[in-house]
Amino acid sequence: RGLLPYEQAQEAVFCGRGRLIATLAGTLAQAGLVMVTGASGAGKTSLLQAGLMPALARGVQVPGSSSWLRIAMKAGTRPLAELADRLAQLDDRDPAVIRKGLADAPGDAHLLISEIIQGAGAARLVLVVDQFEEIFAATGQDGARERASFIDALCAAATRPAGPRGEPPALVVIAVRGDYWDRCAAYPGLVRAMQQDQVVVGPMTDADLRQVITGPAQASGLTVEPDLVEAILADLRSATD
């Protein structure tokens, strides 16, 4: 796909990140709020879309996740409005009303989201926020307020219990470029996840790269000659030296 990220439809040919997917899913199950970081172009979007989301849909890594609701969104410069639109689709509500509720009382987002997912007949929600750095593009007081409210709402949804099960209604994954790490650290609600519950998308090992080279061929019933694999790996090493 060149520089395009892998989407959920390309799960079968998204190879080489199996261990990282398992790490991310396990961290999410334990923590509830996870920060995924790495350089621009490291593969964060592909990891979330073609790795984590299909794994949760199958319920392989996180027990019970196959029946949970799942939202994948880009942060954008109006993240509250985007989140409200996505939540409204789950329970046929007015997105403007949801947005107002989130803006007026972001610390109560766990109550609102719990009500919405119960109305949709689900137990929990997985909320993936990609390109989180976009929220810092909004300027002025309005942008700062929306940014702070959005972050407070995410943290409340992922950490405050609500509903009949007495657990936070959402599991939240935030993907942000590494060069925005310092800006995220200005928000106390994100600091704990940054310190304890972060997953770094770094360079692949040779074993991972072999899977990237041979996996898509195997998915199509083909094989790659071992010498060709080694030649490709040698080219990759020379290109990064």
Short mmCIF file of C-alpha atoms in Angstrom, two decimals:
data_model
loop_
_atom_site.label_atom_id
_atom_site.label_comp_id
_atom_site.label_asym_id
_atom_site.label_seq_id
_atom_site.Cartn_x
_atom_site.Cartn_y
_atom_site.Cartn_z
CA ARG A 1 0.00 0.00 0.00
CA GLY A 2 2.98 2.30 -0.22
CA LEU A 3 2.68 5.05 2.34
CA LEU A 4 -1.03 4.42 2.93
CA PRO A 5 -1.90 2.91 6.33
CA TYR A 6 -3.43 -0.53 6.55
CA GLU A 7 -7.17 -0.59 7.30
CA GLN A 8 -9.25 -3.30 8.93
CA ALA A 9 -9.97 -4.83 5.51
CA GLN A 10 -6.23 -5.49 5.08
CA GLU A 11 -5.84 -7.44 8.33
CA ALA A 12 -4.87 -10.63 6.48
CA VAL A 13 -1.82 -8.99 4.91
CA PHE A 14 -0.83 -6.82 7.86
CA CYS A 15 2.15 -8.76 9.14
CA GLY A 16 5.10 -8.27 11.45
CA ARG A 17 3.35 -6.60 14.36
CA GLY A 18 1.85 -9.62 16.11
CA ARG A 19 3.80 -9.18 19.34
CA LEU A 20 3.05 -5.47 19.47
CA ILE A 21 -0.67 -6.09 18.92
CA ALA A 22 -0.67 -8.57 21.82
CA THR A 23 1.21 -6.10 24.02
CA LEU A 24 -1.20 -3.28 23.19
CA ALA A 25 -4.30 -5.40 23.75
CA GLY A 26 -2.97 -6.74 27.06
CA THR A 27 -2.05 -3.26 28.27
CA LEU A 28 -5.47 -1.94 27.31
CA ALA A 29 -7.25 -4.73 29.16
CA GLN A 30 -5.34 -3.93 32.34
CA ALA A 31 -5.11 -0.14 32.18
CA GLY A 32 -8.20 1.14 30.40
CA LEU A 33 -6.32 4.16 29.00
CA VAL A 34 -3.27 3.57 26.81
CA MET A 35 -1.01 6.00 24.99
CA VAL A 36 0.45 4.72 21.71
CA THR A 37 3.37 6.77 20.46
CA GLY A 38 6.11 6.73 17.88
CA ALA A 39 7.58 8.80 15.10
CA SER A 40 5.51 10.01 12.19
CA GLY A 41 5.21 7.13 9.73
CA ALA A 42 6.10 4.47 12.31
CA GLY A 43 2.84 2.60 11.66
CA LYS A 44 0.59 3.69 14.53
CA THR A 45 -2.56 3.92 12.40
CA SER A 46 -1.95 0.52 10.81
CA LEU A 47 -1.34 -1.03 14.24
CA LEU A 48 -4.68 0.27 15.48
CA GLN A 49 -6.81 -0.28 12.39
CA ALA A 50 -5.47 -3.55 10.96
CA GLY A 51 -4.10 -4.94 14.23
CA LEU A 52 -5.91 -3.95 17.41
CA MET A 53 -9.45 -3.43 16.12
CA PRO A 54 -9.73 -6.83 14.36
CA ALA A 55 -8.16 -8.55 17.38
CA LEU A 56 -10.77 -7.00 19.67
CA ALA A 57 -13.54 -7.89 17.23
CA ARG A 58 -12.49 -11.54 17.45
CA GLY A 59 -12.17 -11.42 21.24
CA VAL A 60 -8.80 -13.12 20.97
CA GLN A 61 -6.64 -10.88 23.14
CA VAL A 62 -9.26 -9.37 25.47
CA PRO A 63 -12.02 -11.70 26.71
CA GLY A 64 -15.49 -10.37 25.95
CA SER A 65 -14.29 -7.69 23.54
CA SER A 66 -16.01 -9.29 20.55
CA SER A 67 -19.36 -8.01 21.83
CA TRP A 68 -18.18 -4.51 22.73
CA LEU A 69 -18.88 -1.40 20.70
CA ARG A 70 -15.89 0.04 18.89
CA ILE A 71 -15.23 3.58 17.65
CA ALA A 72 -12.14 4.64 15.72
CA MET A 73 -11.87 8.37 15.13
CA LYS A 74 -9.32 11.01 14.24
CA ALA A 75 -8.98 13.77 16.78
CA GLY A 76 -9.20 16.74 14.44
CA THR A 77 -9.42 20.32 15.66
CA ARG A 78 -12.98 19.88 16.98
CA PRO A 79 -12.63 16.59 18.85
CA LEU A 80 -15.70 17.00 21.07
CA ALA A 81 -17.93 17.44 18.03
CA GLU A 82 -16.36 14.41 16.35
CA LEU A 83 -16.78 12.28 19.46
CA ALA A 84 -20.38 13.43 19.87
CA ASP A 85 -21.14 12.50 16.25
CA ARG A 86 -19.71 9.01 16.74
CA LEU A 87 -21.54 8.44 20.02
CA ALA A 88 -24.82 9.66 18.53
CA GLN A 89 -24.59 6.95 15.88
CA LEU A 90 -24.59 4.27 18.57
CA ASP A 91 -27.89 5.23 20.19
CA ASP A 92 -29.67 7.43 17.64
CA ARG A 93 -29.27 10.61 19.68
CA ASP A 94 -28.83 14.25 18.79
CA PRO A 95 -25.07 14.87 18.46
CA ALA A 96 -25.52 18.51 19.46
CA VAL A 97 -27.05 17.44 22.77
CA ILE A 98 -24.24 14.97 23.39
CA ARG A 99 -21.61 17.56 22.59
CA LYS A 100 -23.18 20.06 24.97
CA GLY A 101 -23.22 17.46 27.72
CA LEU A 102 -19.56 16.65 27.17
CA ALA A 103 -18.58 20.31 27.03
CA ASP A 104 -20.56 21.33 30.11
CA ALA A 105 -19.49 18.42 32.30
CA PRO A 106 -16.58 16.47 30.76
CA GLY A 107 -15.85 14.88 34.14
CA ASP A 108 -19.23 13.14 33.91
CA ALA A 109 -18.55 11.65 30.50
CA HIS A 110 -18.45 8.18 32.06
CA LEU A 111 -22.11 8.53 33.05
CA LEU A 112 -23.19 9.74 29.60
CA ILE A 113 -21.21 7.10 27.73
CA SER A 114 -22.41 4.35 30.06
CA GLU A 115 -26.00 5.38 29.35
CA ILE A 116 -25.40 5.40 25.60
CA ILE A 117 -23.75 1.98 25.42
CA GLN A 118 -26.39 0.44 27.68
CA GLY A 119 -29.05 1.85 25.35
CA ALA A 120 -27.22 0.20 22.46
CA GLY A 121 -27.27 -3.12 24.32
CA ALA A 122 -23.51 -3.39 24.88
CA ALA A 123 -21.36 -3.78 27.97
CA ARG A 124 -18.39 -1.56 27.09
CA LEU A 125 -16.96 0.72 24.43
CA VAL A 126 -13.51 0.71 22.86
CA LEU A 127 -12.60 4.23 21.75
CA VAL A 128 -9.54 4.65 19.56
CA VAL A 129 -8.40 8.23 18.97
CA ASP A 130 -5.83 8.44 16.19
CA GLN A 131 -3.67 11.43 15.26
CA PHE A 132 -4.25 12.93 18.69
CA GLU A 133 -1.72 15.65 17.94
CA GLU A 134 -4.35 17.35 15.77
CA ILE A 135 -6.12 18.69 18.86
CA PHE A 136 -3.19 21.02 19.47
CA ALA A 137 -3.74 22.78 16.14
CA ALA A 138 -6.81 24.61 17.47
CA THR A 139 -5.90 28.05 18.78
CA GLY A 140 -7.53 30.62 21.02
CA GLN A 141 -9.61 30.18 24.14
CA ASP A 142 -12.30 28.15 22.41
CA GLY A 143 -9.73 25.71 21.09
CA ALA A 144 -8.07 25.40 24.48
CA ARG A 145 -11.41 24.76 26.20
CA GLU A 146 -12.46 22.12 23.69
CA ARG A 147 -9.07 20.42 23.96
CA ALA A 148 -9.20 20.34 27.77
CA SER A 149 -12.81 19.13 27.81
CA PHE A 150 -12.07 16.38 25.31
CA ILE A 151 -9.12 15.11 27.34
CA ASP A 152 -11.12 15.25 30.57
CA ALA A 153 -13.96 13.33 28.92
CA LEU A 154 -11.63 10.60 27.65
CA CYS A 155 -10.01 10.21 31.05
CA ALA A 156 -13.35 10.08 32.86
CA ALA A 157 -14.74 7.49 30.46
CA ALA A 158 -11.69 5.27 30.90
CA THR A 159 -11.16 5.58 34.66
CA ARG A 160 -14.43 6.31 36.46
CA PRO A 161 -16.88 3.47 37.19
CA ALA A 162 -20.46 3.66 35.96
CA GLY A 163 -23.33 1.36 35.12
CA PRO A 164 -24.49 -1.92 36.60
CA ARG A 165 -21.08 -3.61 36.30
CA GLY A 166 -19.34 -0.92 38.35
CA GLU A 167 -16.47 -0.46 35.91
CA PRO A 168 -15.38 2.34 33.58
CA PRO A 169 -17.58 2.19 30.49
CA ALA A 170 -14.80 2.74 27.96
CA LEU A 171 -11.34 1.52 27.11
CA VAL A 172 -9.46 4.33 25.40
CA VAL A 173 -6.45 4.22 23.10
CA ILE A 174 -4.76 7.51 22.21
CA ALA A 175 -2.23 7.50 19.37
CA VAL A 176 0.04 10.54 19.27
CA ARG A 177 3.28 11.42 17.54
CA GLY A 178 6.32 11.35 19.77
CA ASP A 179 7.18 14.99 19.12
CA TYR A 180 3.93 16.01 20.84
CA TRP A 181 4.70 14.07 24.02
CA ASP A 182 5.58 17.21 25.97
CA ARG A 183 2.25 18.85 25.12
CA CYS A 184 0.35 15.81 26.33
CA ALA A 185 2.29 15.94 29.60
CA ALA A 186 0.66 19.29 30.38
CA TYR A 187 -2.62 17.43 31.11
CA PRO A 188 -2.57 15.55 34.45
CA GLY A 189 -5.17 13.06 33.28
CA LEU A 190 -2.78 11.75 30.62
CA VAL A 191 0.39 11.67 32.70
CA ARG A 192 -0.24 8.32 34.42
CA ALA A 193 -0.85 6.60 31.09
CA MET A 194 2.25 8.27 29.68
CA GLN A 195 4.33 7.00 32.58
CA GLN A 196 2.92 3.50 33.04
CA ASP A 197 0.66 2.51 30.16
CA GLN A 198 2.37 3.53 26.96
CA VAL A 199 3.13 1.41 23.91
CA VAL A 200 5.89 2.57 21.60
CA VAL A 201 5.75 1.74 17.89
CA GLY A 202 9.42 1.42 17.05
CA PRO A 203 11.53 -0.18 14.33
CA MET A 204 10.86 -3.79 13.39
CA THR A 205 13.28 -6.59 14.15
CA ASP A 206 14.62 -8.83 11.39
CA ALA A 207 12.11 -11.50 12.44
CA ASP A 208 9.26 -9.00 12.12
CA LEU A 209 10.50 -7.85 8.72
CA ARG A 210 10.65 -11.44 7.48
CA GLN A 211 6.96 -11.74 8.35
CA VAL A 212 6.25 -8.51 6.46
CA ILE A 213 7.97 -9.95 3.38
CA THR A 214 6.62 -13.50 3.46
CA GLY A 215 3.24 -13.10 5.21
CA PRO A 216 1.25 -11.43 2.41
CA ALA A 217 2.57 -14.01 -0.07
CA GLN A 218 1.54 -16.85 2.22
CA ALA A 219 -1.93 -15.31 2.58
CA SER A 220 -2.23 -15.63 -1.20
CA GLY A 221 -0.94 -19.19 -1.28
CA LEU A 222 2.53 -18.22 -2.50
CA THR A 223 6.03 -18.63 -1.13
CA VAL A 224 9.06 -16.35 -1.22
CA GLU A 225 12.46 -17.85 -1.91
CA PRO A 226 14.73 -17.59 1.18
CA ASP A 227 17.51 -15.95 -0.83
CA LEU A 228 15.13 -13.22 -1.97
CA VAL A 229 14.08 -12.56 1.64
CA GLU A 230 17.71 -12.17 2.66
CA ALA A 231 18.40 -9.88 -0.32
CA ILE A 232 15.48 -7.62 0.64
CA LEU A 233 16.64 -7.51 4.26
CA ALA A 234 20.15 -6.60 3.13
CA ASP A 235 18.76 -3.76 1.04
CA LEU A 236 16.78 -2.51 4.02
CA ARG A 237 19.84 -2.59 6.28
CA SER A 238 21.94 -0.68 3.76
CA ALA A 239 19.20 1.92 3.35
CA THR A 240 19.06 2.62 7.09
CA ASP A 241 22.82 2.56 7.80
#
